[in-house]
XYZ file of C-alpha atoms in Angstrom:
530
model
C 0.000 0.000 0.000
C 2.838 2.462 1.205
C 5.670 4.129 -0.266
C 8.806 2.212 0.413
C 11.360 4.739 2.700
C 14.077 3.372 3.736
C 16.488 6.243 1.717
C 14.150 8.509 2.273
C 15.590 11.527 4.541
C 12.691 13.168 6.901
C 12.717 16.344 8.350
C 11.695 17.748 11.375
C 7.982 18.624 11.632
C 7.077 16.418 9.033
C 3.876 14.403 9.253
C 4.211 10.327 9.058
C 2.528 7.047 9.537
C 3.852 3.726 10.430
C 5.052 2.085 7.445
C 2.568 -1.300 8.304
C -0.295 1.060 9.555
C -1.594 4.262 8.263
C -4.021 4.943 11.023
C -0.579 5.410 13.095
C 0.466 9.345 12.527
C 2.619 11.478 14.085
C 5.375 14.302 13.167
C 8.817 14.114 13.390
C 10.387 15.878 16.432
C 13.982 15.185 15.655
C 16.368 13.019 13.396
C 19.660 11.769 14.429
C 21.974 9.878 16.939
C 20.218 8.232 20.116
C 22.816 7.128 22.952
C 23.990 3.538 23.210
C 22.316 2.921 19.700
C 24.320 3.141 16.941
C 22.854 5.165 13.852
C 20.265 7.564 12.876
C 17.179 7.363 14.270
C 13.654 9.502 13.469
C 11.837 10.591 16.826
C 7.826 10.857 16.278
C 5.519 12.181 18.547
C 2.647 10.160 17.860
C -1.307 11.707 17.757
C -2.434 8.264 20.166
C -1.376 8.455 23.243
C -0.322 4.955 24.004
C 0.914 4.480 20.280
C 4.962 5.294 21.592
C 6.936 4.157 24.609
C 7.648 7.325 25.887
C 7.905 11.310 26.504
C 10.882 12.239 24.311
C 13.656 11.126 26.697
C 15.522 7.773 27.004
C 17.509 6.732 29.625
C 17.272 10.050 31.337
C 18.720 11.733 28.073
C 16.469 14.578 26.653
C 15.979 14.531 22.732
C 12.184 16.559 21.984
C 9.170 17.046 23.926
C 6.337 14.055 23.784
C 2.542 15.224 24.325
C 2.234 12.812 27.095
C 4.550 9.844 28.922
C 3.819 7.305 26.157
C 3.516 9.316 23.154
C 6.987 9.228 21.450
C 9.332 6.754 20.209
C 12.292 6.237 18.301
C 12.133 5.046 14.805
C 14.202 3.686 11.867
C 13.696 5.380 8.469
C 12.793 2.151 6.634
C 9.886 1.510 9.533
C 7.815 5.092 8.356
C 6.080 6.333 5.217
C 6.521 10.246 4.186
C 2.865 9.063 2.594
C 1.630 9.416 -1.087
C -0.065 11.488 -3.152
C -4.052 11.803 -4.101
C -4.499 9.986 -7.011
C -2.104 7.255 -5.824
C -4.947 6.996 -2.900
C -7.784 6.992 -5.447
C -5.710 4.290 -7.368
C -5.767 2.451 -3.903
C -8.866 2.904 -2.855
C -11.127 2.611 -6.366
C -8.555 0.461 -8.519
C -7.188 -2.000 -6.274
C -9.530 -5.271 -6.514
C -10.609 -6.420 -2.863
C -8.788 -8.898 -0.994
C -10.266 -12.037 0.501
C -9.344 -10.446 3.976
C -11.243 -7.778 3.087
C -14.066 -9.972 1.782
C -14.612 -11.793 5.172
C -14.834 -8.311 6.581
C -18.235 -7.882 5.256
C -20.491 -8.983 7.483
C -23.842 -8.179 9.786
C -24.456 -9.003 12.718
C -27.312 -11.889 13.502
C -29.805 -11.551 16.379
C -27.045 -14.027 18.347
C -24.256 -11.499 17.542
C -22.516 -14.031 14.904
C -21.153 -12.427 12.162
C -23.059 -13.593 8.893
C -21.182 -12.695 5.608
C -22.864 -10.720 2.907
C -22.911 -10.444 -0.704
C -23.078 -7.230 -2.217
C -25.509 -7.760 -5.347
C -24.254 -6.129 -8.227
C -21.257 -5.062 -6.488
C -18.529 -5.221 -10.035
C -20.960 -3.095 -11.543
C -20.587 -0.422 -8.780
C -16.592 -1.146 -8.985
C -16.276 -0.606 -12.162
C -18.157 2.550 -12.246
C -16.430 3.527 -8.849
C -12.690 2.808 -11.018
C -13.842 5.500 -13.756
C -12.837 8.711 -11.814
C -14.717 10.871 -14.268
C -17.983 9.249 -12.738
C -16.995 10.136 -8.900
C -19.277 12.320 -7.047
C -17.732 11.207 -3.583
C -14.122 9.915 -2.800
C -13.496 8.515 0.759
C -10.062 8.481 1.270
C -9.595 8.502 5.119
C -6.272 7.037 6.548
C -4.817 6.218 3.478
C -1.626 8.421 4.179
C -1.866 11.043 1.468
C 0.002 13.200 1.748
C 1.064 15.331 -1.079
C -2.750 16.594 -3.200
C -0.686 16.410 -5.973
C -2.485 19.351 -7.319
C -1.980 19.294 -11.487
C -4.148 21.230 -14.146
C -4.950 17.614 -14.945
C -6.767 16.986 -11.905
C -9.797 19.150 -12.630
C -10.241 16.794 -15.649
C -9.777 13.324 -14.073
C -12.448 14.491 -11.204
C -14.707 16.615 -13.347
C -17.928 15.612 -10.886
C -16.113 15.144 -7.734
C -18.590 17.172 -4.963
C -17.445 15.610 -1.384
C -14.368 14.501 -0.841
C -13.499 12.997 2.692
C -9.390 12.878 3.716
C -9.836 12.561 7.433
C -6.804 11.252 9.170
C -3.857 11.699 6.706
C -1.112 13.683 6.364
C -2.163 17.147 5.090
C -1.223 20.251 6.475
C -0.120 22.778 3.724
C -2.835 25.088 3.296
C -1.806 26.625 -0.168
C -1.677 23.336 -1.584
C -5.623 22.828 0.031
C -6.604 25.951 -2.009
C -5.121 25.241 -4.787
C -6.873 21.283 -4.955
C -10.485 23.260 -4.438
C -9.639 25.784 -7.267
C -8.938 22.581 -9.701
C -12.187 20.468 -8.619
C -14.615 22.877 -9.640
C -17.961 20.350 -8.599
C -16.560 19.982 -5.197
C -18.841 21.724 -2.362
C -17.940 19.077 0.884
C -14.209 19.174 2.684
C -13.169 17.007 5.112
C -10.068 17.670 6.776
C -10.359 16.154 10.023
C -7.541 14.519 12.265
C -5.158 16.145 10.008
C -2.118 18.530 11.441
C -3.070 21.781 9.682
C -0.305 24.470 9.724
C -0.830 27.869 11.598
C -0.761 29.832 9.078
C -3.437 30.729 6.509
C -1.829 32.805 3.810
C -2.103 32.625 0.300
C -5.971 31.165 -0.113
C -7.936 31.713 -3.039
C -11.428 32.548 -2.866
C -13.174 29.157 -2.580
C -16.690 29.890 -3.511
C -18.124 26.700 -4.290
C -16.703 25.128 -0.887
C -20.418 24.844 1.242
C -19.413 22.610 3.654
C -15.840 22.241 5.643
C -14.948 19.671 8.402
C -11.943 20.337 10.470
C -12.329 18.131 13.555
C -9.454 17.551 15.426
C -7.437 18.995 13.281
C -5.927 21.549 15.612
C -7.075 24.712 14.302
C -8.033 27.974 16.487
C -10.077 31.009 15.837
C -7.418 33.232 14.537
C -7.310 30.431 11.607
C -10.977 30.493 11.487
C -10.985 34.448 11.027
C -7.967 34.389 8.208
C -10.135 31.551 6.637
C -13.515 32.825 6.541
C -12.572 35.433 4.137
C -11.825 32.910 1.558
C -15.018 30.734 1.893
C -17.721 33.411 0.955
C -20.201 30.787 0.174
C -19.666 28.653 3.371
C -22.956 26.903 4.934
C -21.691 24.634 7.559
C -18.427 24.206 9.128
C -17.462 21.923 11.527
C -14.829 22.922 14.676
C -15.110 19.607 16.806
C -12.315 18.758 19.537
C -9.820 22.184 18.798
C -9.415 23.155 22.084
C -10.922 26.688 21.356
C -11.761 28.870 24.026
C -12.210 32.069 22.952
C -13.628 33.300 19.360
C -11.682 36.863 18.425
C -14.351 39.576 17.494
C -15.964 39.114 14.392
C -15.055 41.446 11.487
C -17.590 44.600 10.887
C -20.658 44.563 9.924
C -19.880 45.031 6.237
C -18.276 42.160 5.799
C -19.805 39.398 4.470
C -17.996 36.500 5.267
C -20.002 34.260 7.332
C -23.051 35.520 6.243
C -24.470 32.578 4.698
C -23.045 30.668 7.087
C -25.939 28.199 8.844
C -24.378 25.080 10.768
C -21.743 25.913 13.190
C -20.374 22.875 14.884
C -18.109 24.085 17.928
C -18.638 20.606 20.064
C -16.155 19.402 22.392
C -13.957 22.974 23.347
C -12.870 24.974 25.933
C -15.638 27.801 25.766
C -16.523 28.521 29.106
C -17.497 32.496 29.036
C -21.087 33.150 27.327
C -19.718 36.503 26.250
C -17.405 34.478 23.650
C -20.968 32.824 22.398
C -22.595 36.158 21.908
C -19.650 36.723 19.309
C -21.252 34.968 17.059
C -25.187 36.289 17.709
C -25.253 39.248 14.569
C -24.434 35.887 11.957
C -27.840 36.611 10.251
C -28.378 32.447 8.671
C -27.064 30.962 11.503
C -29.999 27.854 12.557
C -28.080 25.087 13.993
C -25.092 26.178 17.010
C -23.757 22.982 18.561
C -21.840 23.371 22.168
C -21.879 20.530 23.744
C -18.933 19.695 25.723
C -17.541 22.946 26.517
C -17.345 24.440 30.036
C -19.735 26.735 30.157
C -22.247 27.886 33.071
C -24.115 30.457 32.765
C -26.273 32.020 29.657
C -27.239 35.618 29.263
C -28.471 37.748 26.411
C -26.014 40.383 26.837
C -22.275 41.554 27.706
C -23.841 44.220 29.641
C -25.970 42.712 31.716
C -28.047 45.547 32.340
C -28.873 46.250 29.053
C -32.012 45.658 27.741
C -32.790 43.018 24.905
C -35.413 45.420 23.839
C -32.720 47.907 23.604
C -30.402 45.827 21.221
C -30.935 43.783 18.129
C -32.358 40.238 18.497
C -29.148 38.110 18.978
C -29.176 35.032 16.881
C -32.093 36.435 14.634
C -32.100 32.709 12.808
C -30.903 30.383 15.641
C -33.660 27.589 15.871
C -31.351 24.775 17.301
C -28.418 25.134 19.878
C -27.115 21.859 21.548
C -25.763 22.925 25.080
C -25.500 19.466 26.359
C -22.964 17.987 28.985
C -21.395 21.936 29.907
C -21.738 22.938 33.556
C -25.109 25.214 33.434
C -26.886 25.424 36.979
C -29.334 28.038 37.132
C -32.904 28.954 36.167
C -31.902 32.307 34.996
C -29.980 31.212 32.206
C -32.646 28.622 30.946
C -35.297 31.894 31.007
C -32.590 33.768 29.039
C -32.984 31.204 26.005
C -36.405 32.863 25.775
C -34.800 36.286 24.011
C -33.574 34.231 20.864
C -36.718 34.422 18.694
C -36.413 31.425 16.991
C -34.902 29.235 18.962
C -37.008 25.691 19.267
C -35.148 22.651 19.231
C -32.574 23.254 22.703
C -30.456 20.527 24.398
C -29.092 20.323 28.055
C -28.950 16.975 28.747
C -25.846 16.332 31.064
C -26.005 19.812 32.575
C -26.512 20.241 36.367
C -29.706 21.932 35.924
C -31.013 19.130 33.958
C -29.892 16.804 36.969
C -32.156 16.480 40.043
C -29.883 14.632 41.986
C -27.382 17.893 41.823
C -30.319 20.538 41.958
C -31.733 20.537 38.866
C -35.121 20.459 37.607
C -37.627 17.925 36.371
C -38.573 18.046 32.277
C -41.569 19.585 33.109
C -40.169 22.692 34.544
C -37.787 22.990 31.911
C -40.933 22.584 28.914
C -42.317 25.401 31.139
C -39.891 28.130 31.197
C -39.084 27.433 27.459
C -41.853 30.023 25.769
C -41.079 28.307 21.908
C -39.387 24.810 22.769
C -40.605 22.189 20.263
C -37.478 19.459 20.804
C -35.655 19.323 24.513
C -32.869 17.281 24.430
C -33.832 15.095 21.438
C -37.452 14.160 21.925
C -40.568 16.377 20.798
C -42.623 18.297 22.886
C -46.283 17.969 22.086
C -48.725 20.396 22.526
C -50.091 17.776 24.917
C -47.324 17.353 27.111
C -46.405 21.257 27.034
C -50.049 22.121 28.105
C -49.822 19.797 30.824
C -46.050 20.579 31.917
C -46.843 24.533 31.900
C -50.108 23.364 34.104
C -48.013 21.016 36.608
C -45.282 23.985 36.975
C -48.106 26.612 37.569
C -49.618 24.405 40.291
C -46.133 23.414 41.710
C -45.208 27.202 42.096
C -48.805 27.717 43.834
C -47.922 25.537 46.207
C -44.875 27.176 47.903
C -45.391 29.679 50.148
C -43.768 33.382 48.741
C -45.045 36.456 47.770
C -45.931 38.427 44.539
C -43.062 40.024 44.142
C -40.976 36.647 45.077
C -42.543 34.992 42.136
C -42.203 37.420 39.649
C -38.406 37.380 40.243
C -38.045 33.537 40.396
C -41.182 32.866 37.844
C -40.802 34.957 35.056
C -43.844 33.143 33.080
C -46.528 32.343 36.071
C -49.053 35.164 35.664
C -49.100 34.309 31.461
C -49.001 30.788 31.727
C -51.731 30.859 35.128
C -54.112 33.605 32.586
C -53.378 31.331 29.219
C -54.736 28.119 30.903
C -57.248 29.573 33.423
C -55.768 28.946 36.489
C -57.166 29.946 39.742
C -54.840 30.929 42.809
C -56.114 28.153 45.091
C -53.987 29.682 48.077
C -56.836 32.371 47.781
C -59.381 29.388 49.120
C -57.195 28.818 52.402
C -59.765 30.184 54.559
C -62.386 27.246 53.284
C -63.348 24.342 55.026
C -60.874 21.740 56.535
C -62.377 19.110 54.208
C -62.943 20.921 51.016
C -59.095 21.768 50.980
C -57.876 18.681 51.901
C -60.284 17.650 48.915
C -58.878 20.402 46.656
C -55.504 19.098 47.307
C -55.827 15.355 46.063
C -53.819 13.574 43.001
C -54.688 11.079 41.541
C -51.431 8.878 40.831
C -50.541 5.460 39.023
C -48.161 2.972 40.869
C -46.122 0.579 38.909
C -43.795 -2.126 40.698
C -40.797 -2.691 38.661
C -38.045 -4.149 41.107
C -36.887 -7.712 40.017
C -37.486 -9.455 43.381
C -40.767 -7.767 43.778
C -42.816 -10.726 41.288
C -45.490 -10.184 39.402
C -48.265 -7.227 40.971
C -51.235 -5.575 39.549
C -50.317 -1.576 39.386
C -52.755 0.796 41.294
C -54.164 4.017 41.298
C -54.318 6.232 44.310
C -55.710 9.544 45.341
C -53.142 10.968 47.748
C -52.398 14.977 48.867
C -49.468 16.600 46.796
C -47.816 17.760 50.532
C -46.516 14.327 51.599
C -43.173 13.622 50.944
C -41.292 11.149 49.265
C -40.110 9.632 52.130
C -43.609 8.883 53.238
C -44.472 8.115 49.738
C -41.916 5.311 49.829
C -43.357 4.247 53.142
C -46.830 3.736 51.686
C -45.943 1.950 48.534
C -44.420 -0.941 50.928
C -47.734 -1.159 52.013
C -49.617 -0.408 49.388
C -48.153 -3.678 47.654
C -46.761 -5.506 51.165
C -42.917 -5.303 50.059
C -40.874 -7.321 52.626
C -36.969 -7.017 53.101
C -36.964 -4.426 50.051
C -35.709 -1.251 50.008
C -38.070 1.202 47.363
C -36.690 3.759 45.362
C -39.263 5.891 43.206
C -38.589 6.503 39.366
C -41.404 9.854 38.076
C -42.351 8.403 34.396
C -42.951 11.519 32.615
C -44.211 11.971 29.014
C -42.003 12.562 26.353
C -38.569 11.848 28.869
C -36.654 8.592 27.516
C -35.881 7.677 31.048
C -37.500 8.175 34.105
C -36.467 10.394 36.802
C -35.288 9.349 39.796
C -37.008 10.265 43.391
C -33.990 10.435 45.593
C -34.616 13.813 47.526
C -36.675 12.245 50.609
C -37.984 15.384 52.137
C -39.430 17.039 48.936
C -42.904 16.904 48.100
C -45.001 15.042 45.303
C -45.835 18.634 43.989
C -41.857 19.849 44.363
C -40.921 17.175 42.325
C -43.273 17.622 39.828
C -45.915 15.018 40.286
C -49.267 15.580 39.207
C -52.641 14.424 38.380
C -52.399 11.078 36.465
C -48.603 11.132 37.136
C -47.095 7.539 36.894
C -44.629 6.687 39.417
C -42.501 3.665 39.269
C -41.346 1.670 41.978
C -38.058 -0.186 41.663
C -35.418 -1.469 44.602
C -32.447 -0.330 45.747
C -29.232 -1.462 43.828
């Protein structure tokens, strides 16, 4: 498959693979004489860690810094490939008949988990048209080593209909010679780039105006690349940051400048953002729909730098944002969940993974989220039906009844009470506190269904109960081992809620039903303790 390199001379920086396995990169961090062995030997600091033996120093002996303790190694010439060029890896990947190895890798996997080998129907057909490059609308090339793009007037003509071309994992990092390979494949609109070590600097670029979408995962880049390459990718639609280690996005250019203006997906996943203010950066992009954040480090969301402004006062930030993924970041409060409510578009939110998400750290139930979200149509990957957000915003009205603070106390803490009590007719039954002793206890009955799920617990019937929203869950626990005569089990209380792929757990002993968000015709299930 590789390039034979055993004269070859390497230099330092270069980008390599293992001669036997091109999913094993790294660059070269020095070249020469290693004590106690005799000649010259090529030091690579791998991308894995756990692919080299150690940090850059043997035998207490210094040579280059290693990214971690078992990063590096030391390496003979004829053991490493320098790579090879694009059409070699099209010759590779479309030209080369498969092997039988390769054969007996295609497989599915049977109800048992046995593999059971599969025969692609009409699969020379789709190999023969695959090995006339002319015909190639998509090349997958991933870990093939390239290289060198091999960039040739002739190339435009050999992939005349090429539109997505994936190179994830190789050797790449010269970003003239990636400009010059999109100005020679006019058809191509989809770039990925992703795993490979792309240089710092971004000089020289044409304007790539039929590039829509751009991967660059992993690759290393930060913002300051971003900005010098947005300038040359007028037309861009979605680009894709996973994994960079960003942290901070410079300001965007003025107003008048319209790169980035058609931009729509921005994938920033898996960074170091933990400051909103670096966020609201972004907000004036006037197509951006789709934001993704998850895995960053950020905790708290606000609609402004200035905190005092009002959003009235400024332009809508994110005029077209209708999706932003915030999941697994470290948001906590209720304030920052209301201040999703001032992008006017904005219905399809995750924050899944997040500690207000997370009743067991002081979060909230679904319900209170579906609530306080005026426009949410999709939290955290499942729809929200006009069903379940009548009933949420009715179970979180009653819920906020129930605990005992004033007007003014509620208007801080509940920004959408008095709208959501009006919109669904709501009276305030803490008015009625003065009536009878029966007729409130009455007023303040729910009727709930009981499920046993625990293992040990055998087969039961579930029941329905009509019990007052004040007890606790304690209690609650109490009277489901009598309600269905548990012996020598421990419950633990899961809320089923509608539209929630898993239940939530009942752990907090001293809340209420109503704190935790149980309401008429809640289901509760009852497991056992682990």
């Amino acid at each position: 498959m590789n390039v034979e390199s055993s004269n070859e001379s390497f230099k330092i920086g270069q980008r390599v693979h293992s001669l036997n396995d091109s999913r094993r990169v790294g660059t070269v961090k020095y070249v020469g004489g290693v004590e106690g062995y005799s000649g010259t030997w090529i030091g690579v600091d791998w991308d894995q860690d756990g692919d080299g033996k150690h940090n850059g120093s043997v035998n207490g002996v210094f040579y280059f810094n290693g990214r971690s303790q078992t990063s590096a190694s030391f390496v003979r010439s004829q053991n490493l490939s320098s790579g090879i060029t694009l059409l070699q890896a099209l010759e590779l990947r479309y030209r080369t008949a498969s092997t039988k190895d390769e054969e007996d890798e295609m497989y599915v996997l049977s109800a048992g988990n046995k593999g059971v080998s599969i025969q692609l129907l009409g699969g020379d057909k789709i190999q023969d048209k695959l090995s006339r490059f002319e015909e190639l609308t998509s090349a997958s090339l991933s870990y093939l080593g390239v290289s060198s793009l091999g960039v040739s007037p002739e190339l435009g003509s050999i992939l005349p209909n090429l539109k997505l071309l994936d190179l994830t994992g190789n050797l790449i990092s010269d970003w003239e010679e990636i400009g010059a390979l999109c100005e020679q494949l006019p058809a191509l609109t989809t770039l990925n780039l992703s795993s490979n070590s792309l240089s710092s600097e971004v000089t020289s670029l044409p304007q790539l105006n039929n590039i829509r979408v751009l991967v660059l995962n992993n690759s290393g880049v930060s913002w300051n690349q971003v900005e010098n390459l947005r300038r040359s990718l007028p037309g861009i639609e979605e680009l894709h940051l996973m994994g960079n280690m960003i942290s901070s996005i410079t300001s965007m250019s003025s107003s008048d400048d319209q790169a980035f203006n058609s931009l729509e997906l921005l994938n920033l996943d898996d960074n170091c953002i933990s400051d909103w203010s670096e966020v609201l950066k972004l907000a004036q992009l006037p197509c951006l729909e789709q934001l993704y954040l998850n895995k960053n480090k950020l905790s708290r969301i606000f609609h402004s730098v200035n905190s005092n402004e009002s959003p009235k006062k400024s332009s809508d930030p994110f005029p077209s944002l209708r999706c932003l993924l915030l999941g697994a970041n470290n948001i906590d409060d209720l304030a920052s969940i209301d201040a999703l409510n001032v992008f006017p578009k904005l219905v399809d939110i995750r924050l899944s993974d997040n500690p207000i998400t997370d009743p067991a750290r002081g979060g909230v139930p679904r319900f209170v989220l579906i609530a306080r979200l005026t426009k949410v149509q999709v939290l955290n990957g499942s729809e929200v039906r006009a069903r379940e957000k009548k009933d949420s915003e009715i179970r979180y009205v009653r819920m906020v009844m129930t605990k005992p603070t004033d007007k003014s106390e509620i208007e801080l803490l509940h920004p959408r009470f008095d709208e959501l009590k009006k919109r669904h007719g709501i009276e305030d039954e803490r008015a009625s506190t003065k009536s009878s002793g029966p007729k409130n206890m009455a007023s303040g009955l729910i009727s709930i269904t009981l499920k046993c799920v625990g293992p040990s617990m055998g087969e039961k019937p579930e029941l329905t109960k009509k019990l007052p929203g004040s007890i606790t869950v304690g209690k609650m626990k109490i009277l489901c081992e009598n309600f269905f005569k548990l012996k020598n089990v421990k419950p633990r209380l899961f809320l089923q809620e509608e539209g929630s792929p898993f239940p939530t757990a009942l752990d907090e002993e001293t809340s209420t039903l109503l704190d935790v968000g149980i309401c008429e015709g809640s289901t509760l299930l009852i497991d056992e303790e682990s």
